[in-house]
Short mmCIF file of C-alpha atoms in Angstrom, two decimals:
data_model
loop_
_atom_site.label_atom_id
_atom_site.label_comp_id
_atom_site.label_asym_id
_atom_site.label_seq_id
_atom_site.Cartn_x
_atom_site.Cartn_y
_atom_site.Cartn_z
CA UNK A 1 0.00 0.00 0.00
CA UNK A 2 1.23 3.16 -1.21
CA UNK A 3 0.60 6.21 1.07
CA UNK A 4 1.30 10.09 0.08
CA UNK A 5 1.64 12.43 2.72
CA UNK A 6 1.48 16.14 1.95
CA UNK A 7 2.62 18.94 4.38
CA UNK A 8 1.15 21.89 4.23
CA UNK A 9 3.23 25.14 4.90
CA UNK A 10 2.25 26.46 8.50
CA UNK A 11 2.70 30.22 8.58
CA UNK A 12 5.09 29.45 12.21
CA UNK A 13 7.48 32.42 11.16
CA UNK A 14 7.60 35.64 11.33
CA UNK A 15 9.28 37.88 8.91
CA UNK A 16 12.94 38.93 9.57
CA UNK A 17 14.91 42.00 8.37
CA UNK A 18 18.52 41.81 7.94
CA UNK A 19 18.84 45.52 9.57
CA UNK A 20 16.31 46.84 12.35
CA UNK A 21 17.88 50.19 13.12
CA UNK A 22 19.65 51.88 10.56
CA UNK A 23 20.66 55.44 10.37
CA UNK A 24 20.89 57.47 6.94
CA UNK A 25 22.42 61.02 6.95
CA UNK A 26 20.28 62.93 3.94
CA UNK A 27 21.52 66.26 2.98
CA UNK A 28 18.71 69.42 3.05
CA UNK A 29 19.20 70.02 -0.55
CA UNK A 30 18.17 66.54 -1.54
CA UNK A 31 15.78 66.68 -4.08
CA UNK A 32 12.34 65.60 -3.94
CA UNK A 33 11.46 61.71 -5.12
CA UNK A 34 15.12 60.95 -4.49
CA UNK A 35 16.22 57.66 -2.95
CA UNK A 36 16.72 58.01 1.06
CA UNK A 37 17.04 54.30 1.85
CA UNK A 38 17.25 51.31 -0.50
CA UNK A 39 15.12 48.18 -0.76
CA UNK A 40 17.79 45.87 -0.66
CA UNK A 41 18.86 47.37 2.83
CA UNK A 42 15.34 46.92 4.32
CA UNK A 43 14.06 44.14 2.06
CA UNK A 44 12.78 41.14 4.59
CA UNK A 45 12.34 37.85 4.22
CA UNK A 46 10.34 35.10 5.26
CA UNK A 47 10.85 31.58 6.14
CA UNK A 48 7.49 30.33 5.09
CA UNK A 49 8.15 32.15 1.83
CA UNK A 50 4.94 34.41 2.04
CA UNK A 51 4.65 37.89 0.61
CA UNK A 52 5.80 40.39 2.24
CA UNK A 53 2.90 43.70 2.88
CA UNK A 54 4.83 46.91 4.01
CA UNK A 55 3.76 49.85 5.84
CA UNK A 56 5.88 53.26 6.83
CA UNK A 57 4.85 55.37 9.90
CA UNK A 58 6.55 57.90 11.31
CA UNK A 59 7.28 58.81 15.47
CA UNK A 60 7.05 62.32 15.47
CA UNK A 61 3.66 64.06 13.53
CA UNK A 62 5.99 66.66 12.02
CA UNK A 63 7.98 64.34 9.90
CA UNK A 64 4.95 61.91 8.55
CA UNK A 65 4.29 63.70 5.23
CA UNK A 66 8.51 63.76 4.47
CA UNK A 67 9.16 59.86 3.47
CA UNK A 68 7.00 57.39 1.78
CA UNK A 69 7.95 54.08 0.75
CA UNK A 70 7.77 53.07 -3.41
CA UNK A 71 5.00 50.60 -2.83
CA UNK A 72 3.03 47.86 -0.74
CA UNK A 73 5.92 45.28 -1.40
CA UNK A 74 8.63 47.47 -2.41
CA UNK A 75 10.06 49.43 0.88
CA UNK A 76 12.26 51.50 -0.82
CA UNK A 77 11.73 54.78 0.96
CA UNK A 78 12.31 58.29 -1.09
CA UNK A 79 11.35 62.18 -0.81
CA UNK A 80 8.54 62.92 -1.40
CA UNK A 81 8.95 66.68 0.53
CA UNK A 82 11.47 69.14 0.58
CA UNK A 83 13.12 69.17 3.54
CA UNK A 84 13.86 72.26 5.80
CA UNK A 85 16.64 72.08 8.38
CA UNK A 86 14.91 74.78 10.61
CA UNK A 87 11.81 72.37 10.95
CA UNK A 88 13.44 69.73 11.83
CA UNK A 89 17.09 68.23 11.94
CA UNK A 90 16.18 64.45 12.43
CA UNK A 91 13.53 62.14 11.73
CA UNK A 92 12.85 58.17 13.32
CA UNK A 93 10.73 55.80 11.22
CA UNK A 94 9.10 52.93 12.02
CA UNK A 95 8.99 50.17 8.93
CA UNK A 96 6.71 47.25 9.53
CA UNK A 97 6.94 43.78 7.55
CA UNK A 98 3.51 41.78 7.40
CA UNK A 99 3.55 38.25 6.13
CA UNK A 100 -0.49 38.18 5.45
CA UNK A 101 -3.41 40.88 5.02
CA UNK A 102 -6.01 38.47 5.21
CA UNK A 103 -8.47 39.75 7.79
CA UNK A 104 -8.93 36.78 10.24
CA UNK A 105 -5.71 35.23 9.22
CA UNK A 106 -2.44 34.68 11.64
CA UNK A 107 -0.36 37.86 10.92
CA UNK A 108 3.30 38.04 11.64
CA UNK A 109 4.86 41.50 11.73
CA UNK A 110 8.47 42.79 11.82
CA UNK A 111 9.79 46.00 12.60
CA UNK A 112 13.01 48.06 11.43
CA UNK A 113 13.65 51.27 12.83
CA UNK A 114 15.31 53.93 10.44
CA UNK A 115 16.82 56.95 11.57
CA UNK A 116 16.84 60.31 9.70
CA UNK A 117 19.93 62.81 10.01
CA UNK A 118 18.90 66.16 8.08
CA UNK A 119 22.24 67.28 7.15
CA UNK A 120 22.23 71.47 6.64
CA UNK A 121 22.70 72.36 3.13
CA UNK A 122 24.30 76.12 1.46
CA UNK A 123 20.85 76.90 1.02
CA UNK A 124 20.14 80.28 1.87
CA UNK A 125 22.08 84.04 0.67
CA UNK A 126 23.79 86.12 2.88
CA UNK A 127 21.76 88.51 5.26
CA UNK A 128 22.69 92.02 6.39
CA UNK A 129 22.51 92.72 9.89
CA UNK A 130 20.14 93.92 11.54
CA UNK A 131 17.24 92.32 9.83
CA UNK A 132 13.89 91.76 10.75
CA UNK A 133 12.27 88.30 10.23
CA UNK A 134 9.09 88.10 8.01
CA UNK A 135 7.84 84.73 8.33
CA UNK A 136 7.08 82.61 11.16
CA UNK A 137 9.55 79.78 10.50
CA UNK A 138 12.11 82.27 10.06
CA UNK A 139 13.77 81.74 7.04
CA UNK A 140 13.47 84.99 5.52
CA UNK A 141 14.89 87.95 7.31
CA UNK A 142 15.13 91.58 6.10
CA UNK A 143 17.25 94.20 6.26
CA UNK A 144 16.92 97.94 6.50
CA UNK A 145 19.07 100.62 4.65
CA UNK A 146 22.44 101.89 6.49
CA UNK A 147 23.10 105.45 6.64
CA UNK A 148 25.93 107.75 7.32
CA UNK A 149 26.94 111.15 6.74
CA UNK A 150 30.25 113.14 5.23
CA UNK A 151 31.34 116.49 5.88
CA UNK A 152 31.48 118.63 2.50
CA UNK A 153 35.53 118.97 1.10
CA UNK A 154 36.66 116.76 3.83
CA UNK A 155 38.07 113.17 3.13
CA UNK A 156 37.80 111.27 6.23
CA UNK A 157 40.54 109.03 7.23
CA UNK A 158 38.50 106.65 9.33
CA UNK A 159 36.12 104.09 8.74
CA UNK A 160 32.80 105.40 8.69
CA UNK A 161 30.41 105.39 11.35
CA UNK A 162 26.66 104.33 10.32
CA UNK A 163 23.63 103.47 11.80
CA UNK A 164 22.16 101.15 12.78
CA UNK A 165 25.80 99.86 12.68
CA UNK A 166 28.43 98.51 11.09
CA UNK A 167 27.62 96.99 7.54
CA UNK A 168 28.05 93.12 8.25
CA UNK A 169 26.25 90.30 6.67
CA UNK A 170 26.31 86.32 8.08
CA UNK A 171 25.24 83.35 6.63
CA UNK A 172 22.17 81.89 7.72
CA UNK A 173 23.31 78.29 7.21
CA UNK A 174 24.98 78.49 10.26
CA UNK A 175 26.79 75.59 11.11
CA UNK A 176 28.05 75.75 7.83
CA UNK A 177 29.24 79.50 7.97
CA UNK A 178 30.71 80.40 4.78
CA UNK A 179 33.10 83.35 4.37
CA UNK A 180 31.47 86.37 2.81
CA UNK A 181 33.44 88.97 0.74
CA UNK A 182 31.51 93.18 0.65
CA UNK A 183 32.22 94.75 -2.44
CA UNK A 184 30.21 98.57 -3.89
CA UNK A 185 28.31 97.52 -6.90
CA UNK A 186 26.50 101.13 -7.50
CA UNK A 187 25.90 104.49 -6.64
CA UNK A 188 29.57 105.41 -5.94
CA UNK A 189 29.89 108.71 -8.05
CA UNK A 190 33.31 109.77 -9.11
CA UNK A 191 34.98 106.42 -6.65
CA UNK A 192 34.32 108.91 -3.23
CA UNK A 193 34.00 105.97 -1.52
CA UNK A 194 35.97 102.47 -0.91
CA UNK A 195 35.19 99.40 0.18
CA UNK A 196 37.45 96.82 2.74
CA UNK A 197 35.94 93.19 1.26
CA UNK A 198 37.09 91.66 4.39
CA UNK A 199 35.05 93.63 6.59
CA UNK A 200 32.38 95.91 5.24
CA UNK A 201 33.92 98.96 6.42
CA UNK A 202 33.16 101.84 4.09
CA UNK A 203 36.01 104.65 4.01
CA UNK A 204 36.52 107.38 1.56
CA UNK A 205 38.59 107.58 -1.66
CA UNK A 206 38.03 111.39 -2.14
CA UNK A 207 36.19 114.59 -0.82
CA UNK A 208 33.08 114.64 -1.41
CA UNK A 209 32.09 118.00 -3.59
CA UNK A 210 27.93 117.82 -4.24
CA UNK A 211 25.75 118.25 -1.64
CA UNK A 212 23.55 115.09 -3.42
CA UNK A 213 23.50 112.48 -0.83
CA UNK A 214 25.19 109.21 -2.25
CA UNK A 215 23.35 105.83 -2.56
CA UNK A 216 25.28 103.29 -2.39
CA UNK A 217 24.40 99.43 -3.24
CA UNK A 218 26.34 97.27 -1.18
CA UNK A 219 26.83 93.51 -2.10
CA UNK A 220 27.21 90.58 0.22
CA UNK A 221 29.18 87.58 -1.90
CA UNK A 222 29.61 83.95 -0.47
CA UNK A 223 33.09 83.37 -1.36
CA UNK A 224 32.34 79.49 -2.70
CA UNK A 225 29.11 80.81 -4.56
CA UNK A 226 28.77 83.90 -6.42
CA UNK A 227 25.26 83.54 -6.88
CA UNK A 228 24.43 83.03 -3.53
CA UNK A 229 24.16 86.89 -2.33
CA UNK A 230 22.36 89.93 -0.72
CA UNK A 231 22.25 93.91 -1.84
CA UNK A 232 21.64 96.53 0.40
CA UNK A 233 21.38 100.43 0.34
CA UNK A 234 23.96 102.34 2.25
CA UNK A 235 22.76 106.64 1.76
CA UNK A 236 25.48 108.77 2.89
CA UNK A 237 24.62 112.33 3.21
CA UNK A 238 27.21 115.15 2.91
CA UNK A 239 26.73 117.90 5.23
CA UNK A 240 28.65 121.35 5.95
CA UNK A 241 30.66 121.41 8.70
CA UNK A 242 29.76 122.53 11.86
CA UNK A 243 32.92 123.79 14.11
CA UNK A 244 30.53 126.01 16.73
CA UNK A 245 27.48 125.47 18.68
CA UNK A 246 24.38 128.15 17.93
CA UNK A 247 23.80 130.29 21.53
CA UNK A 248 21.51 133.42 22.02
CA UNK A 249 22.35 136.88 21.11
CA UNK A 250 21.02 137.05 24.80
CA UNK A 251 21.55 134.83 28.02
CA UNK A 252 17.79 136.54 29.73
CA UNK A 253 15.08 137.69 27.78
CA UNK A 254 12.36 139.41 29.56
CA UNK A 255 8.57 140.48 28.54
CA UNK A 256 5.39 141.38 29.46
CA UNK A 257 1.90 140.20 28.97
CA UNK A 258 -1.55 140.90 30.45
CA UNK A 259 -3.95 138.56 32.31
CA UNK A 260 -7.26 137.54 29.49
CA UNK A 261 -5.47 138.01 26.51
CA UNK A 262 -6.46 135.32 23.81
CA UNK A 263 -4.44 132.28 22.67
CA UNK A 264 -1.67 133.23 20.25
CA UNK A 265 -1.67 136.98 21.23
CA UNK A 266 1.91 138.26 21.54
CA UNK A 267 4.48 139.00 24.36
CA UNK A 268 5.96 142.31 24.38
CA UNK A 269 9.76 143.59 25.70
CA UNK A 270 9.97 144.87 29.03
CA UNK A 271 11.22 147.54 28.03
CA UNK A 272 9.72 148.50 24.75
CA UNK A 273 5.95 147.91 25.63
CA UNK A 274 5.06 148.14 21.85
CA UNK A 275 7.52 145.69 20.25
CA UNK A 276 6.96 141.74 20.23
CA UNK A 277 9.44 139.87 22.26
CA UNK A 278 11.52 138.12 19.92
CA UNK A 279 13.98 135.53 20.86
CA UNK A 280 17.29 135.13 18.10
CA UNK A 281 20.37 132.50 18.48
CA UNK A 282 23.31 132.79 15.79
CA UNK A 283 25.48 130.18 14.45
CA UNK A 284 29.23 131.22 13.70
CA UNK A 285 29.39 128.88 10.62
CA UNK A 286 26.59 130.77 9.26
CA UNK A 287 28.00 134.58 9.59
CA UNK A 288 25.67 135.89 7.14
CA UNK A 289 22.21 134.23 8.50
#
């Protein structure tokens, strides 16, 4: 007698990734739909030789809508958002491994855990100092105008002083810091004015002869990216020199005025009950004024 005994294949085992916790460093910059992890580094397998149902989920609500795997049973994860380093700078994932989907069948499940290190890219341009931030994840800041003023036919030998301070730009990808090079890209009539690229201070090349105030465009270069840069208005007025204070013609001025007059009505001299009182200062550097 001849007997045949089949064995049936008992789903007994669970699925089994070669990795559970991995950590990828991915750069800001990467670009959206690239690769962050490959399947064969989180591929599982399976004993009983069932298919294998995956499903991505991420620990932290912030991060969910960042990565997304290529399909049910491919776990290739990729982009599928920009990512911004000022958001967030890491990211843990959870990747689960189901040998069944079968609604009251015996479900195995494996997990990997995947670890996300944003990396900070050279993504953003230099920014003058102060600026003012315009957004609420602060990624944009602006900055106001500098001004200064000259005296009229005098060169000064100093670095000028301007407000709201010194001209000085940084770059906002901080921990990566490039150097930054100044340089005058307009407004500088005639060369009056000079540039240190090192620093940002503004001196003079000349005296300054027109009274027009000078607007000068300032540029802020990364020195590893020329197109990675900010422009900013520096106004310098030129004024006449002032060597002496203004003071009265008088130290005491003294008048007279009567009780019920209106609003507005005048104050006479003391001494000249018919003539307003009138108060004068003088200015040396204006003789004839």
């Amino acid at each position: 007698l001849e007997i045949v005994v089949t064995v049936e294949n008992l789903n007994d085992n669970s699925p089994e990734f070669k990795q559970t916790n991995l950590t990828k460093v991915v750069p800001e910059d990467t670009k959206v739909n690239a690769t962050i992890v490959a399947r064969e580094d989180l591929s599982a397998s399976d004993a009983d030789l069932d298919i294998i149902y995956y499903e991505l989920a991420s620990a932290a609500q912030n991060t969910s809508n960042y990565f997304a795997i290529k399909g049910i049973n491919n776990p290739e994860i990729y982009l599928q958002k920009a990512l911004d380093y000022e958001k967030f700078k890491s990211a843990t994932l959870l990747l689960y491994a189901k040998d069944s989907r079968e609604v009251n069948a015996t479900v195995h499940t494996a997990t990997a855990t995947i670890n996300i290190i944003v990396e900070q890219a050279d993504t953003k341009p230099p920014w003058f100092l102060p600026c003012t931030f315009i957004d609420a994840d602060k990624s944009i800041c602006i900055s106001s105008p500098y001004t200064g003023r000259v005296n009229m036919s005098e060169m000064s030998t100093e670095p000028l002083t301007l407000e709201p301070g010194p001209i000085y730009a940084v770059d906002p990808d901080y921990l990566i810091n490039e150097k930054i090079v100044y340089s005058i890209v307009g407004g500088n009539a005639d060369d009056v004015f000079a540039m240190d690229a090192d620093t940002g201070n503004l001196t003079m090349n000349k005296i300054a002869t027109s009274q027009e105030p000078y607007v000068l465009q300032v540029m802020a270069t990364q020195v590893n990216n020329k197109q990675k840069y900010a422009v900013v208005n520096v106004e310098i007025k030129v004024i006449n020199k002032s060597d002496h204070a203004p003071y009265f013609e008088s130290r005491i001025y003294t008048g007279t005025t009567f009780a019920g007059l209106d609003p507005r009505s005048f104050v006479f001299q003391a001494d000249a009950p018919s003539t307003p009182l009138m108060i004068a200062a003088v200015d040396d550097d204006f003789p004839d004024v």
